[in-house]
Amino acid sequence: MHRLTKIVATLGPASDNESILRKLISAGLDVARLNFSHGSHQSHGEIIDLLRRLSDEMGKPITILQDLQGPKLRVGILPEEGIELVAGQRLHLVQMSTDQEGSDTINGILTIPLDVPDLTGAVSKGKTILMDDGNLELLVTDLYDASVEVEVVLGGRLTSNKGVNLPGAQLNIPSFTQKDREDLEFGLKKGVDAVVLSFVRRAADIQMVRRTIEKISPDQRD
């Protein structure tokens, strides 16, 4: 049967060995996504080399997709066991670097540290804040000079360094970081087939990456 769609698989610790990759390719894998939010250049390079070899041996073209990390908004340092959030619970969110320890209280209300630039200026009352890939949902109920008060809508256990997403917020942070540039240079040297930018807000973000690709590897303009 002729397929009109492509099968994209994100490779990680459970699928970065030859045996599993052979099974994935045999099952119809078309595009291998490498998430550069995790892993090292060495580990990604080894997977790329392995994919190229298996592609040749098995006679199946595999597109290698490099997904750049972009800026990361994260929860700060919490107790090792994490914090259990319950629907209806009130919290204060405070801006703090990820290497600073938080989880104190403000007027008896638990505080959660977030590594988010201009936190109080980025959100507004009634807006949603998502954490841990959307597994936790908070509703902004009030704003203060140094903190944001929220109510837990969807609870669960929150641990350190989980991702934070602010739907609809206008953040004054670059979409293409120095880490992204270093990762992109590595990816181009290894011959990745496509590049994805995770945090896009305007056409200029894409244009910046295109210009960077042309500077790093002038023969790759697509």
mmCIF file with all atom_site columns, N, CA and C in Angstrom, residues 36 39-49 186 190:
data_model
loop_
_atom_site.group_PDB
_atom_site.id
_atom_site.type_symbol
_atom_site.label_atom_id
_atom_site.label_alt_id
_atom_site.label_comp_id
_atom_site.label_asym_id
_atom_site.label_entity_id
_atom_site.label_seq_id
_atom_site.pdbx_PDB_ins_code
_atom_site.Cartn_x
_atom_site.Cartn_y
_atom_site.Cartn_z
_atom_site.occupancy
_atom_site.B_iso_or_equiv
_atom_site.pdbx_formal_charge
_atom_site.auth_seq_id
_atom_site.auth_comp_id
_atom_site.auth_asym_id
_atom_site.auth_atom_id
_atom_site.pdbx_PDB_model_num
ATOM 1  N N  . PHE A 1 36  ? 17.947 17.962 20.738 1.00 0.00 ? 36  PHE A N  1
ATOM 2  C CA . PHE A 1 36  ? 19.171 18.523 21.279 1.00 0.00 ? 36  PHE A CA 1
ATOM 3  C C  . PHE A 1 36  ? 18.960 19.244 22.607 1.00 0.00 ? 36  PHE A C  1
ATOM 4  N N  . GLY A 1 39  ? 21.215 15.046 25.777 1.00 0.00 ? 39  GLY A N  1
ATOM 5  C CA . GLY A 1 39  ? 22.326 14.361 25.140 1.00 0.00 ? 39  GLY A CA 1
ATOM 6  C C  . GLY A 1 39  ? 23.497 15.280 24.836 1.00 0.00 ? 39  GLY A C  1
ATOM 7  N N  . SER A 1 40  ? 24.607 14.662 24.463 1.00 0.00 ? 40  SER A N  1
ATOM 8  C CA . SER A 1 40  ? 25.835 15.391 24.135 1.00 0.00 ? 40  SER A CA 1
ATOM 9  C C  . SER A 1 40  ? 26.102 15.298 22.639 1.00 0.00 ? 40  SER A C  1
ATOM 10 N N  . HIS A 1 41  ? 27.050 16.124 22.165 1.00 0.00 ? 41  HIS A N  1
ATOM 11 C CA . HIS A 1 41  ? 27.429 16.031 20.760 1.00 0.00 ? 41  HIS A CA 1
ATOM 12 C C  . HIS A 1 41  ? 27.965 14.632 20.447 1.00 0.00 ? 41  HIS A C  1
ATOM 13 N N  . GLN A 1 42  ? 28.700 14.070 21.374 1.00 0.00 ? 42  GLN A N  1
ATOM 14 C CA . GLN A 1 42  ? 29.245 12.737 21.138 1.00 0.00 ? 42  GLN A CA 1
ATOM 15 C C  . GLN A 1 42  ? 28.135 11.707 20.975 1.00 0.00 ? 42  GLN A C  1
ATOM 16 N N  . SER A 1 43  ? 27.141 11.733 21.881 1.00 0.00 ? 43  SER A N  1
ATOM 17 C CA . SER A 1 43  ? 26.067 10.739 21.801 1.00 0.00 ? 43  SER A CA 1
ATOM 18 C C  . SER A 1 43  ? 25.229 10.931 20.552 1.00 0.00 ? 43  SER A C  1
ATOM 19 N N  . HIS A 1 44  ? 24.933 12.187 20.193 1.00 0.00 ? 44  HIS A N  1
ATOM 20 C CA . HIS A 1 44  ? 24.169 12.435 18.964 1.00 0.00 ? 44  HIS A CA 1
ATOM 21 C C  . HIS A 1 44  ? 24.976 12.025 17.737 1.00 0.00 ? 44  HIS A C  1
ATOM 22 N N  . GLY A 1 45  ? 26.271 12.303 17.767 1.00 0.00 ? 45  GLY A N  1
ATOM 23 C CA . GLY A 1 45  ? 27.119 11.931 16.639 1.00 0.00 ? 45  GLY A CA 1
ATOM 24 C C  . GLY A 1 45  ? 27.151 10.433 16.423 1.00 0.00 ? 45  GLY A C  1
ATOM 25 N N  . GLU A 1 46  ? 27.189 9.677  17.511 1.00 0.00 ? 46  GLU A N  1
ATOM 26 C CA . GLU A 1 46  ? 27.195 8.218  17.400 1.00 0.00 ? 46  GLU A CA 1
ATOM 27 C C  . GLU A 1 46  ? 25.896 7.702  16.796 1.00 0.00 ? 46  GLU A C  1
ATOM 28 N N  . ILE A 1 47  ? 24.764 8.323  17.183 1.00 0.00 ? 47  ILE A N  1
ATOM 29 C CA . ILE A 1 47  ? 23.476 7.903  16.620 1.00 0.00 ? 47  ILE A CA 1
ATOM 30 C C  . ILE A 1 47  ? 23.408 8.243  15.133 1.00 0.00 ? 47  ILE A C  1
ATOM 31 N N  . ILE A 1 48  ? 23.890 9.418  14.764 1.00 0.00 ? 48  ILE A N  1
ATOM 32 C CA . ILE A 1 48  ? 23.882 9.814  13.347 1.00 0.00 ? 48  ILE A CA 1
ATOM 33 C C  . ILE A 1 48  ? 24.701 8.827  12.528 1.00 0.00 ? 48  ILE A C  1
ATOM 34 N N  . ASP A 1 49  ? 25.900 8.497  12.993 1.00 0.00 ? 49  ASP A N  1
ATOM 35 C CA . ASP A 1 49  ? 26.750 7.544  12.270 1.00 0.00 ? 49  ASP A CA 1
ATOM 36 C C  . ASP A 1 49  ? 26.064 6.183  12.150 1.00 0.00 ? 49  ASP A C  1
ATOM 37 N N  . PHE A 1 186 ? 27.448 21.809 14.841 1.00 0.00 ? 186 PHE A N  1
ATOM 38 C CA . PHE A 1 186 ? 27.759 20.386 14.948 1.00 0.00 ? 186 PHE A CA 1
ATOM 39 C C  . PHE A 1 186 ? 26.882 19.565 14.003 1.00 0.00 ? 186 PHE A C  1
ATOM 40 N N  . LYS A 1 190 ? 27.849 17.160 10.744 1.00 0.00 ? 190 LYS A N  1
ATOM 41 C CA . LYS A 1 190 ? 27.515 15.735 10.701 1.00 0.00 ? 190 LYS A CA 1
ATOM 42 C C  . LYS A 1 190 ? 26.538 15.409 9.581  1.00 0.00 ? 190 LYS A C  1
#
